[in-house]
JSON list of C-alpha atoms in Angstrom, two decimals:
[
{"chain": "A", "resi": 1, "resn": "MET", "atom": "CA", "xyz": [88.51, 176.22, 119.29]},
{"chain": "A", "resi": 2, "resn": "VAL", "atom": "CA", "xyz": [91.79, 177.13, 120.85]},
{"chain": "A", "resi": 3, "resn": "PHE", "atom": "CA", "xyz": [93.51, 180.64, 120.30]},
{"chain": "A", "resi": 4, "resn": "SER", "atom": "CA", "xyz": [97.02, 181.50, 120.91]},
{"chain": "A", "resi": 5, "resn": "SER", "atom": "CA", "xyz": [98.73, 184.75, 121.61]},
{"chain": "A", "resi": 6, "resn": "SER", "atom": "CA", "xyz": [99.13, 185.56, 117.98]},
{"chain": "A", "resi": 7, "resn": "ASN", "atom": "CA", "xyz": [95.51, 184.75, 117.37]},
{"chain": "A", "resi": 8, "resn": "ARG", "atom": "CA", "xyz": [96.38, 181.93, 115.06]},
{"chain": "A", "resi": 9, "resn": "VAL", "atom": "CA", "xyz": [94.32, 178.74, 115.12]},
{"chain": "A", "resi": 10, "resn": "SER", "atom": "CA", "xyz": [95.98, 175.88, 116.80]},
{"chain": "A", "resi": 11, "resn": "PRO", "atom": "CA", "xyz": [95.69, 172.40, 115.09]},
{"chain": "A", "resi": 12, "resn": "SER", "atom": "CA", "xyz": [92.60, 171.04, 116.55]},
{"chain": "A", "resi": 13, "resn": "LEU", "atom": "CA", "xyz": [90.05, 168.67, 115.22]},
{"chain": "A", "resi": 14, "resn": "TYR", "atom": "CA", "xyz": [87.23, 170.89, 115.97]},
{"chain": "A", "resi": 15, "resn": "SER", "atom": "CA", "xyz": [88.80, 173.93, 114.34]},
{"chain": "A", "resi": 16, "resn": "PRO", "atom": "CA", "xyz": [86.67, 175.50, 111.55]},
{"chain": "A", "resi": 17, "resn": "TYR", "atom": "CA", "xyz": [89.96, 176.21, 109.61]},
{"chain": "A", "resi": 18, "resn": "LEU", "atom": "CA", "xyz": [90.94, 172.52, 109.64]},
{"chain": "A", "resi": 19, "resn": "THR", "atom": "CA", "xyz": [87.46, 171.66, 108.67]},
{"chain": "A", "resi": 20, "resn": "TYR", "atom": "CA", "xyz": [87.51, 174.00, 105.75]},
{"chain": "A", "resi": 21, "resn": "GLN", "atom": "CA", "xyz": [90.83, 172.75, 104.65]},
{"chain": "A", "resi": 22, "resn": "MET", "atom": "CA", "xyz": [89.59, 169.08, 104.96]},
{"chain": "A", "resi": 23, "resn": "SER", "atom": "CA", "xyz": [86.52, 169.94, 102.70]},
{"chain": "A", "resi": 24, "resn": "LEU", "atom": "CA", "xyz": [88.78, 171.44, 100.15]},
{"chain": "A", "resi": 25, "resn": "ASN", "atom": "CA", "xyz": [90.97, 168.37, 100.08]},
{"chain": "A", "resi": 26, "resn": "PHE", "atom": "CA", "xyz": [87.96, 166.18, 99.65]},
{"chain": "A", "resi": 27, "resn": "SER", "atom": "CA", "xyz": [86.60, 168.12, 96.89]},
{"chain": "A", "resi": 28, "resn": "GLU", "atom": "CA", "xyz": [89.88, 168.14, 95.24]},
{"chain": "A", "resi": 29, "resn": "ARG", "atom": "CA", "xyz": [90.00, 164.35, 95.39]},
{"chain": "A", "resi": 30, "resn": "GLU", "atom": "CA", "xyz": [86.46, 164.02, 93.93]},
{"chain": "A", "resi": 31, "resn": "ASN", "atom": "CA", "xyz": [87.19, 166.28, 91.07]},
{"chain": "A", "resi": 32, "resn": "ALA", "atom": "CA", "xyz": [90.57, 164.48, 90.50]},
{"chain": "A", "resi": 33, "resn": "THR", "atom": "CA", "xyz": [90.53, 162.13, 87.48]},
{"chain": "A", "resi": 34, "resn": "THR", "atom": "CA", "xyz": [90.13, 158.61, 88.40]},
{"chain": "A", "resi": 35, "resn": "LEU", "atom": "CA", "xyz": [92.45, 156.11, 86.60]},
{"chain": "A", "resi": 36, "resn": "PRO", "atom": "CA", "xyz": [90.86, 152.79, 85.73]},
{"chain": "A", "resi": 37, "resn": "THR", "atom": "CA", "xyz": [92.17, 149.89, 87.73]},
{"chain": "A", "resi": 38, "resn": "THR", "atom": "CA", "xyz": [92.82, 146.27, 86.27]},
{"chain": "A", "resi": 39, "resn": "PRO", "atom": "CA", "xyz": [92.84, 143.58, 88.67]},
{"chain": "A", "resi": 40, "resn": "LEU", "atom": "CA", "xyz": [96.05, 141.56, 88.83]},
{"chain": "A", "resi": 41, "resn": "CYS", "atom": "CA", "xyz": [94.14, 138.14, 88.86]},
{"chain": "A", "resi": 42, "resn": "SER", "atom": "CA", "xyz": [90.81, 137.19, 88.27]},
{"chain": "A", "resi": 43, "resn": "LEU", "atom": "CA", "xyz": [89.03, 134.04, 89.46]},
{"chain": "A", "resi": 44, "resn": "GLU", "atom": "CA", "xyz": [86.41, 133.94, 86.72]},
{"chain": "A", "resi": 45, "resn": "GLY", "atom": "CA", "xyz": [88.48, 131.37, 84.73]},
{"chain": "A", "resi": 46, "resn": "ASN", "atom": "CA", "xyz": [87.94, 133.13, 81.34]},
{"chain": "A", "resi": 47, "resn": "ALA", "atom": "CA", "xyz": [91.03, 132.48, 79.21]},
{"chain": "A", "resi": 48, "resn": "THR", "atom": "CA", "xyz": [92.23, 135.53, 77.36]},
{"chain": "A", "resi": 49, "resn": "ALA", "atom": "CA", "xyz": [94.06, 135.53, 74.06]},
{"chain": "A", "resi": 50, "resn": "ALA", "atom": "CA", "xyz": [97.30, 135.49, 75.82]},
{"chain": "A", "resi": 51, "resn": "ASP", "atom": "CA", "xyz": [96.69, 132.34, 77.68]},
{"chain": "A", "resi": 52, "resn": "GLU", "atom": "CA", "xyz": [95.92, 130.37, 74.61]},
{"chain": "A", "resi": 53, "resn": "LEU", "atom": "CA", "xyz": [98.59, 128.11, 73.23]},
{"chain": "A", "resi": 54, "resn": "THR", "atom": "CA", "xyz": [99.74, 128.01, 69.64]},
{"chain": "A", "resi": 55, "resn": "PRO", "atom": "CA", "xyz": [99.61, 124.68, 67.69]},
{"chain": "A", "resi": 56, "resn": "GLY", "atom": "CA", "xyz": [103.22, 124.49, 67.92]},
{"chain": "A", "resi": 57, "resn": "GLU", "atom": "CA", "xyz": [103.39, 125.06, 71.65]},
{"chain": "A", "resi": 58, "resn": "VAL", "atom": "CA", "xyz": [100.69, 122.23, 72.12]},
{"chain": "A", "resi": 59, "resn": "ALA", "atom": "CA", "xyz": [102.50, 119.91, 69.79]},
{"chain": "A", "resi": 60, "resn": "VAL", "atom": "CA", "xyz": [105.74, 120.20, 71.96]},
{"chain": "A", "resi": 61, "resn": "LEU", "atom": "CA", "xyz": [104.06, 119.94, 75.18]},
{"chain": "A", "resi": 62, "resn": "SER", "atom": "CA", "xyz": [101.98, 116.97, 74.13]},
{"chain": "A", "resi": 63, "resn": "LEU", "atom": "CA", "xyz": [105.17, 115.25, 72.81]},
{"chain": "A", "resi": 64, "resn": "GLY", "atom": "CA", "xyz": [107.26, 115.94, 75.90]},
{"chain": "A", "resi": 65, "resn": "PHE", "atom": "CA", "xyz": [104.33, 115.05, 78.30]},
{"chain": "A", "resi": 66, "resn": "GLY", "atom": "CA", "xyz": [103.73, 111.87, 76.30]},
{"chain": "A", "resi": 67, "resn": "LEU", "atom": "CA", "xyz": [107.43, 110.75, 76.56]},
{"chain": "A", "resi": 68, "resn": "LEU", "atom": "CA", "xyz": [107.53, 111.42, 80.29]},
{"chain": "A", "resi": 69, "resn": "TRP", "atom": "CA", "xyz": [104.40, 109.42, 80.56]},
{"chain": "A", "resi": 70, "resn": "LEU", "atom": "CA", "xyz": [105.82, 106.45, 78.68]},
{"chain": "A", "resi": 71, "resn": "VAL", "atom": "CA", "xyz": [109.00, 106.60, 80.63]},
{"chain": "A", "resi": 72, "resn": "SER", "atom": "CA", "xyz": [107.13, 106.64, 84.01]},
{"chain": "A", "resi": 73, "resn": "ILE", "atom": "CA", "xyz": [104.99, 103.68, 83.11]},
{"chain": "A", "resi": 74, "resn": "LEU", "atom": "CA", "xyz": [107.69, 101.41, 82.02]},
{"chain": "A", "resi": 75, "resn": "GLY", "atom": "CA", "xyz": [110.28, 102.39, 84.55]},
{"chain": "A", "resi": 76, "resn": "ASN", "atom": "CA", "xyz": [107.87, 101.87, 87.49]},
{"chain": "A", "resi": 77, "resn": "ALA", "atom": "CA", "xyz": [106.39, 98.76, 86.05]},
{"chain": "A", "resi": 78, "resn": "LEU", "atom": "CA", "xyz": [109.74, 97.33, 85.63]},
{"chain": "A", "resi": 79, "resn": "VAL", "atom": "CA", "xyz": [110.57, 98.07, 89.26]},
{"chain": "A", "resi": 80, "resn": "CYS", "atom": "CA", "xyz": [107.36, 96.37, 90.42]},
{"chain": "A", "resi": 81, "resn": "LEU", "atom": "CA", "xyz": [108.05, 93.21, 88.17]},
{"chain": "A", "resi": 82, "resn": "VAL", "atom": "CA", "xyz": [111.68, 92.80, 89.21]},
{"chain": "A", "resi": 83, "resn": "ILE", "atom": "CA", "xyz": [110.81, 92.77, 93.02]},
{"chain": "A", "resi": 84, "resn": "HIS", "atom": "CA", "xyz": [107.94, 90.67, 92.47]},
{"chain": "A", "resi": 85, "resn": "ARG", "atom": "CA", "xyz": [109.93, 87.95, 90.50]},
{"chain": "A", "resi": 86, "resn": "SER", "atom": "CA", "xyz": [112.99, 87.89, 92.66]},
{"chain": "A", "resi": 87, "resn": "ARG", "atom": "CA", "xyz": [112.71, 86.55, 96.14]},
{"chain": "A", "resi": 88, "resn": "ARG", "atom": "CA", "xyz": [116.08, 87.98, 97.22]},
{"chain": "A", "resi": 89, "resn": "THR", "atom": "CA", "xyz": [114.81, 91.57, 96.49]},
{"chain": "A", "resi": 90, "resn": "GLN", "atom": "CA", "xyz": [111.56, 91.06, 98.65]},
{"chain": "A", "resi": 91, "resn": "SER", "atom": "CA", "xyz": [112.98, 93.02, 101.60]},
{"chain": "A", "resi": 92, "resn": "THR", "atom": "CA", "xyz": [111.09, 95.51, 103.88]},
{"chain": "A", "resi": 93, "resn": "THR", "atom": "CA", "xyz": [112.85, 98.51, 102.15]},
{"chain": "A", "resi": 94, "resn": "ASN", "atom": "CA", "xyz": [111.81, 97.21, 98.81]},
{"chain": "A", "resi": 95, "resn": "TYR", "atom": "CA", "xyz": [108.25, 96.98, 99.90]},
{"chain": "A", "resi": 96, "resn": "PHE", "atom": "CA", "xyz": [108.35, 100.71, 100.39]},
{"chain": "A", "resi": 97, "resn": "VAL", "atom": "CA", "xyz": [109.92, 101.12, 97.04]},
{"chain": "A", "resi": 98, "resn": "VAL", "atom": "CA", "xyz": [107.24, 99.18, 95.51]},
{"chain": "A", "resi": 99, "resn": "SER", "atom": "CA", "xyz": [104.48, 101.18, 97.24]},
{"chain": "A", "resi": 100, "resn": "MET", "atom": "CA", "xyz": [106.17, 104.50, 95.87]},
{"chain": "A", "resi": 101, "resn": "ALA", "atom": "CA", "xyz": [106.25, 102.84, 92.22]},
{"chain": "A", "resi": 102, "resn": "CYS", "atom": "CA", "xyz": [102.72, 102.08, 92.51]},
{"chain": "A", "resi": 103, "resn": "ALA", "atom": "CA", "xyz": [101.81, 105.65, 93.54]},
{"chain": "A", "resi": 104, "resn": "ASP", "atom": "CA", "xyz": [103.76, 106.72, 90.40]},
{"chain": "A", "resi": 105, "resn": "LEU", "atom": "CA", "xyz": [101.91, 104.30, 88.23]},
{"chain": "A", "resi": 106, "resn": "LEU", "atom": "CA", "xyz": [98.52, 105.44, 89.50]},
{"chain": "A", "resi": 107, "resn": "LEU", "atom": "CA", "xyz": [99.40, 109.11, 89.01]},
{"chain": "A", "resi": 108, "resn": "SER", "atom": "CA", "xyz": [100.68, 108.09, 85.44]},
{"chain": "A", "resi": 109, "resn": "LEU", "atom": "CA", "xyz": [97.46, 106.14, 84.71]},
{"chain": "A", "resi": 110, "resn": "GLY", "atom": "CA", "xyz": [94.79, 108.08, 86.46]},
{"chain": "A", "resi": 111, "resn": "TRP", "atom": "CA", "xyz": [96.11, 111.52, 86.01]},
{"chain": "A", "resi": 112, "resn": "ALA", "atom": "CA", "xyz": [98.62, 112.14, 83.24]},
{"chain": "A", "resi": 113, "resn": "PRO", "atom": "CA", "xyz": [96.66, 111.04, 80.13]},
{"chain": "A", "resi": 114, "resn": "PHE", "atom": "CA", "xyz": [93.66, 113.19, 80.88]},
{"chain": "A", "resi": 115, "resn": "ILE", "atom": "CA", "xyz": [95.87, 116.18, 81.50]},
{"chain": "A", "resi": 116, "resn": "LEU", "atom": "CA", "xyz": [97.56, 115.39, 78.28]},
{"chain": "A", "resi": 117, "resn": "LEU", "atom": "CA", "xyz": [94.23, 115.27, 76.65]},
{"chain": "A", "resi": 118, "resn": "GLN", "atom": "CA", "xyz": [93.20, 118.57, 77.95]},
{"chain": "A", "resi": 119, "resn": "VAL", "atom": "CA", "xyz": [96.51, 120.04, 76.65]},
{"chain": "A", "resi": 120, "resn": "ALA", "atom": "CA", "xyz": [96.23, 118.46, 73.16]},
{"chain": "A", "resi": 121, "resn": "SER", "atom": "CA", "xyz": [92.44, 119.41, 72.73]},
{"chain": "A", "resi": 122, "resn": "GLY", "atom": "CA", "xyz": [92.48, 122.68, 74.47]},
{"chain": "A", "resi": 123, "resn": "ARG", "atom": "CA", "xyz": [89.44, 121.84, 76.74]},
{"chain": "A", "resi": 124, "resn": "TRP", "atom": "CA", "xyz": [88.29, 119.28, 79.23]},
{"chain": "A", "resi": 125, "resn": "PRO", "atom": "CA", "xyz": [86.20, 116.58, 77.57]},
{"chain": "A", "resi": 126, "resn": "LEU", "atom": "CA", "xyz": [84.89, 114.72, 80.58]},
{"chain": "A", "resi": 127, "resn": "SER", "atom": "CA", "xyz": [82.45, 115.55, 83.21]},
{"chain": "A", "resi": 128, "resn": "ALA", "atom": "CA", "xyz": [83.07, 117.56, 86.43]},
{"chain": "A", "resi": 129, "resn": "ALA", "atom": "CA", "xyz": [82.99, 114.36, 88.46]},
{"chain": "A", "resi": 130, "resn": "ALA", "atom": "CA", "xyz": [86.00, 113.10, 86.50]},
{"chain": "A", "resi": 131, "resn": "CYS", "atom": "CA", "xyz": [87.73, 116.32, 86.97]},
{"chain": "A", "resi": 132, "resn": "LYS", "atom": "CA", "xyz": [87.51, 115.98, 90.68]},
{"chain": "A", "resi": 133, "resn": "ALA", "atom": "CA", "xyz": [88.76, 112.61, 90.66]},
{"chain": "A", "resi": 134, "resn": "VAL", "atom": "CA", "xyz": [91.77, 113.43, 88.52]},
{"chain": "A", "resi": 135, "resn": "ARG", "atom": "CA", "xyz": [92.51, 116.27, 90.90]},
{"chain": "A", "resi": 136, "resn": "TYR", "atom": "CA", "xyz": [92.22, 114.07, 93.83]},
{"chain": "A", "resi": 137, "resn": "LEU", "atom": "CA", "xyz": [94.64, 111.59, 92.27]},
{"chain": "A", "resi": 138, "resn": "GLN", "atom": "CA", "xyz": [97.04, 114.44, 91.58]},
{"chain": "A", "resi": 139, "resn": "HIS", "atom": "CA", "xyz": [97.18, 115.32, 95.29]},
{"chain": "A", "resi": 140, "resn": "LEU", "atom": "CA", "xyz": [97.00, 111.76, 96.71]},
{"chain": "A", "resi": 141, "resn": "CYS", "atom": "CA", "xyz": [99.90, 110.15, 94.97]},
{"chain": "A", "resi": 142, "resn": "PRO", "atom": "CA", "xyz": [102.64, 112.56, 95.78]},
{"chain": "A", "resi": 143, "resn": "GLY", "atom": "CA", "xyz": [101.46, 112.69, 99.45]},
{"chain": "A", "resi": 144, "resn": "VAL", "atom": "CA", "xyz": [101.64, 108.82, 99.61]},
{"chain": "A", "resi": 145, "resn": "GLN", "atom": "CA", "xyz": [105.20, 109.02, 98.33]},
{"chain": "A", "resi": 146, "resn": "VAL", "atom": "CA", "xyz": [106.03, 111.52, 101.17]},
{"chain": "A", "resi": 147, "resn": "TYR", "atom": "CA", "xyz": [104.67, 109.27, 103.76]},
{"chain": "A", "resi": 148, "resn": "VAL", "atom": "CA", "xyz": [106.27, 106.24, 102.45]},
{"chain": "A", "resi": 149, "resn": "LEU", "atom": "CA", "xyz": [109.64, 108.18, 102.59]},
{"chain": "A", "resi": 150, "resn": "LEU", "atom": "CA", "xyz": [108.96, 108.96, 106.13]},
{"chain": "A", "resi": 151, "resn": "SER", "atom": "CA", "xyz": [108.39, 105.31, 106.85]},
{"chain": "A", "resi": 152, "resn": "ILE", "atom": "CA", "xyz": [111.57, 104.48, 105.13]},
{"chain": "A", "resi": 153, "resn": "SER", "atom": "CA", "xyz": [113.32, 107.11, 107.34]},
{"chain": "A", "resi": 154, "resn": "VAL", "atom": "CA", "xyz": [111.95, 105.50, 110.52]},
{"chain": "A", "resi": 155, "resn": "ASP", "atom": "CA", "xyz": [112.89, 101.92, 109.40]},
{"chain": "A", "resi": 156, "resn": "ARG", "atom": "CA", "xyz": [116.41, 103.06, 108.58]},
{"chain": "A", "resi": 157, "resn": "PHE", "atom": "CA", "xyz": [116.65, 105.02, 111.99]},
{"chain": "A", "resi": 158, "resn": "TYR", "atom": "CA", "xyz": [115.74, 102.03, 114.11]},
{"chain": "A", "resi": 159, "resn": "THR", "atom": "CA", "xyz": [117.62, 99.69, 112.07]},
{"chain": "A", "resi": 160, "resn": "ILE", "atom": "CA", "xyz": [120.99, 101.69, 112.60]},
{"chain": "A", "resi": 161, "resn": "LEU", "atom": "CA", "xyz": [120.33, 102.83, 116.09]},
{"chain": "A", "resi": 162, "resn": "TYR", "atom": "CA", "xyz": [118.82, 99.66, 117.57]},
{"chain": "A", "resi": 163, "resn": "PRO", "atom": "CA", "xyz": [120.14, 96.88, 115.24]},
{"chain": "A", "resi": 164, "resn": "LEU", "atom": "CA", "xyz": [119.62, 94.00, 117.71]},
{"chain": "A", "resi": 165, "resn": "SER", "atom": "CA", "xyz": [116.44, 95.15, 119.77]},
{"chain": "A", "resi": 166, "resn": "PHE", "atom": "CA", "xyz": [114.28, 96.50, 116.90]},
{"chain": "A", "resi": 167, "resn": "LYS", "atom": "CA", "xyz": [113.51, 95.18, 113.57]},
{"chain": "A", "resi": 168, "resn": "VAL", "atom": "CA", "xyz": [110.84, 96.20, 111.02]},
{"chain": "A", "resi": 169, "resn": "SER", "atom": "CA", "xyz": [109.31, 92.87, 109.75]},
{"chain": "A", "resi": 170, "resn": "ARG", "atom": "CA", "xyz": [107.29, 92.57, 106.56]},
{"chain": "A", "resi": 171, "resn": "GLU", "atom": "CA", "xyz": [104.09, 92.67, 108.38]},
{"chain": "A", "resi": 172, "resn": "LYS", "atom": "CA", "xyz": [105.14, 95.94, 110.13]},
{"chain": "A", "resi": 173, "resn": "ALA", "atom": "CA", "xyz": [106.19, 97.22, 106.73]},
{"chain": "A", "resi": 174, "resn": "LYS", "atom": "CA", "xyz": [102.93, 96.55, 105.16]},
{"chain": "A", "resi": 175, "resn": "LYS", "atom": "CA", "xyz": [101.07, 98.07, 108.03]},
{"chain": "A", "resi": 176, "resn": "MET", "atom": "CA", "xyz": [103.19, 101.37, 107.71]},
{"chain": "A", "resi": 177, "resn": "ILE", "atom": "CA", "xyz": [102.36, 101.29, 103.92]},
{"chain": "A", "resi": 178, "resn": "ALA", "atom": "CA", "xyz": [98.76, 100.78, 104.53]},
{"chain": "A", "resi": 179, "resn": "ALA", "atom": "CA", "xyz": [98.65, 103.53, 107.06]},
{"chain": "A", "resi": 180, "resn": "SER", "atom": "CA", "xyz": [100.32, 105.76, 104.54]},
{"chain": "A", "resi": 181, "resn": "TRP", "atom": "CA", "xyz": [97.72, 105.19, 101.87]},
{"chain": "A", "resi": 182, "resn": "LEU", "atom": "CA", "xyz": [94.97, 105.63, 104.37]},
{"chain": "A", "resi": 183, "resn": "PHE", "atom": "CA", "xyz": [96.02, 108.59, 106.06]},
{"chain": "A", "resi": 184, "resn": "ASP", "atom": "CA", "xyz": [96.81, 110.50, 102.85]},
{"chain": "A", "resi": 185, "resn": "ALA", "atom": "CA", "xyz": [93.40, 109.45, 101.27]},
{"chain": "A", "resi": 186, "resn": "ALA", "atom": "CA", "xyz": [91.66, 111.03, 104.15]},
{"chain": "A", "resi": 187, "resn": "PHE", "atom": "CA", "xyz": [94.00, 114.04, 104.29]},
{"chain": "A", "resi": 188, "resn": "VAL", "atom": "CA", "xyz": [93.38, 115.00, 100.63]},
{"chain": "A", "resi": 189, "resn": "SER", "atom": "CA", "xyz": [89.65, 114.12, 100.68]},
{"chain": "A", "resi": 190, "resn": "PRO", "atom": "CA", "xyz": [88.59, 117.87, 101.05]},
{"chain": "A", "resi": 191, "resn": "CYS", "atom": "CA", "xyz": [89.31, 118.07, 97.29]},
{"chain": "A", "resi": 192, "resn": "PHE", "atom": "CA", "xyz": [85.73, 116.51, 96.63]},
{"chain": "A", "resi": 193, "resn": "PHE", "atom": "CA", "xyz": [84.08, 119.26, 98.80]},
{"chain": "A", "resi": 194, "resn": "PHE", "atom": "CA", "xyz": [86.08, 122.55, 98.62]},
{"chain": "A", "resi": 195, "resn": "TYR", "atom": "CA", "xyz": [87.20, 122.57, 95.06]},
{"chain": "A", "resi": 196, "resn": "GLY", "atom": "CA", "xyz": [85.23, 122.93, 91.92]},
{"chain": "A", "resi": 197, "resn": "SER", "atom": "CA", "xyz": [85.83, 123.51, 88.19]},
{"chain": "A", "resi": 198, "resn": "THR", "atom": "CA", "xyz": [85.28, 127.02, 87.07]},
{"chain": "A", "resi": 199, "resn": "ASP", "atom": "CA", "xyz": [83.36, 126.17, 83.86]},
{"chain": "A", "resi": 200, "resn": "SER", "atom": "CA", "xyz": [82.54, 123.03, 81.65]},
{"chain": "A", "resi": 201, "resn": "THR", "atom": "CA", "xyz": [85.54, 123.28, 79.47]},
{"chain": "A", "resi": 202, "resn": "HIS", "atom": "CA", "xyz": [88.49, 123.42, 81.74]},
{"chain": "A", "resi": 203, "resn": "CYS", "atom": "CA", "xyz": [89.65, 121.34, 84.67]},
{"chain": "A", "resi": 204, "resn": "ASP", "atom": "CA", "xyz": [90.88, 124.16, 86.69]},
{"chain": "A", "resi": 205, "resn": "PHE", "atom": "CA", "xyz": [90.34, 124.18, 90.38]},
{"chain": "A", "resi": 206, "resn": "PHE", "atom": "CA", "xyz": [89.84, 127.13, 92.77]},
{"chain": "A", "resi": 207, "resn": "PHE", "atom": "CA", "xyz": [88.53, 127.44, 96.45]},
{"chain": "A", "resi": 208, "resn": "LEU", "atom": "CA", "xyz": [84.86, 127.85, 96.46]},
{"chain": "A", "resi": 209, "resn": "PRO", "atom": "CA", "xyz": [83.49, 129.64, 99.72]},
{"chain": "A", "resi": 210, "resn": "ASP", "atom": "CA", "xyz": [79.90, 128.56, 98.75]},
{"chain": "A", "resi": 211, "resn": "SER", "atom": "CA", "xyz": [80.84, 124.80, 99.38]},
{"chain": "A", "resi": 212, "resn": "TRP", "atom": "CA", "xyz": [81.16, 125.55, 103.11]},
{"chain": "A", "resi": 213, "resn": "GLY", "atom": "CA", "xyz": [77.53, 125.98, 103.57]},
{"chain": "A", "resi": 214, "resn": "GLY", "atom": "CA", "xyz": [76.59, 122.75, 102.09]},
{"chain": "A", "resi": 215, "resn": "LEU", "atom": "CA", "xyz": [79.05, 120.88, 104.01]},
{"chain": "A", "resi": 216, "resn": "SER", "atom": "CA", "xyz": [78.33, 122.50, 107.27]},
{"chain": "A", "resi": 217, "resn": "TYR", "atom": "CA", "xyz": [74.61, 121.80, 106.78]}
]
């Protein structure tokens, strides 16, 4: 303990005065009334009453989702049919367009109907494995479209910059499309290992730390 000329205690950690003051502060905190805290978000997956949709909202969502689903299927199917029937439209660029249309069709057929069914019925009617597959397609198809757009950009870049020395043939375009699908299929494969449904009635996916142990083993 350090004393000054006025016999006042200087602010030292080992001062009994400060120790006494700290003990008083801690006792006041212990005696203070604690307010209940509510977490901002929970990963338990339990739906509250505020999260439930009314029958009118379910009908509107189902109608809008169904219309978008039909338009997507018809539009992308027509794109594939027109390019397949016409020889003049079978260029390298249109090969990429067909690949993107196929990704849209796969998303419309393998993901949208099941999500529409969940919205309409209010629960996930299929198994957990089907839920994983649906979520896998949900991540796969948009990624494939991104990589195909990247391939189109590479094709246009070399076609404009080197029009005589470099040309993307149909075989090269097919290889680029296949590489886009294979790379993204491997890239989104962790969906099968690191994600899982919260319960048997909802196809909601969250990160599961427990899955690391089984995979590392």
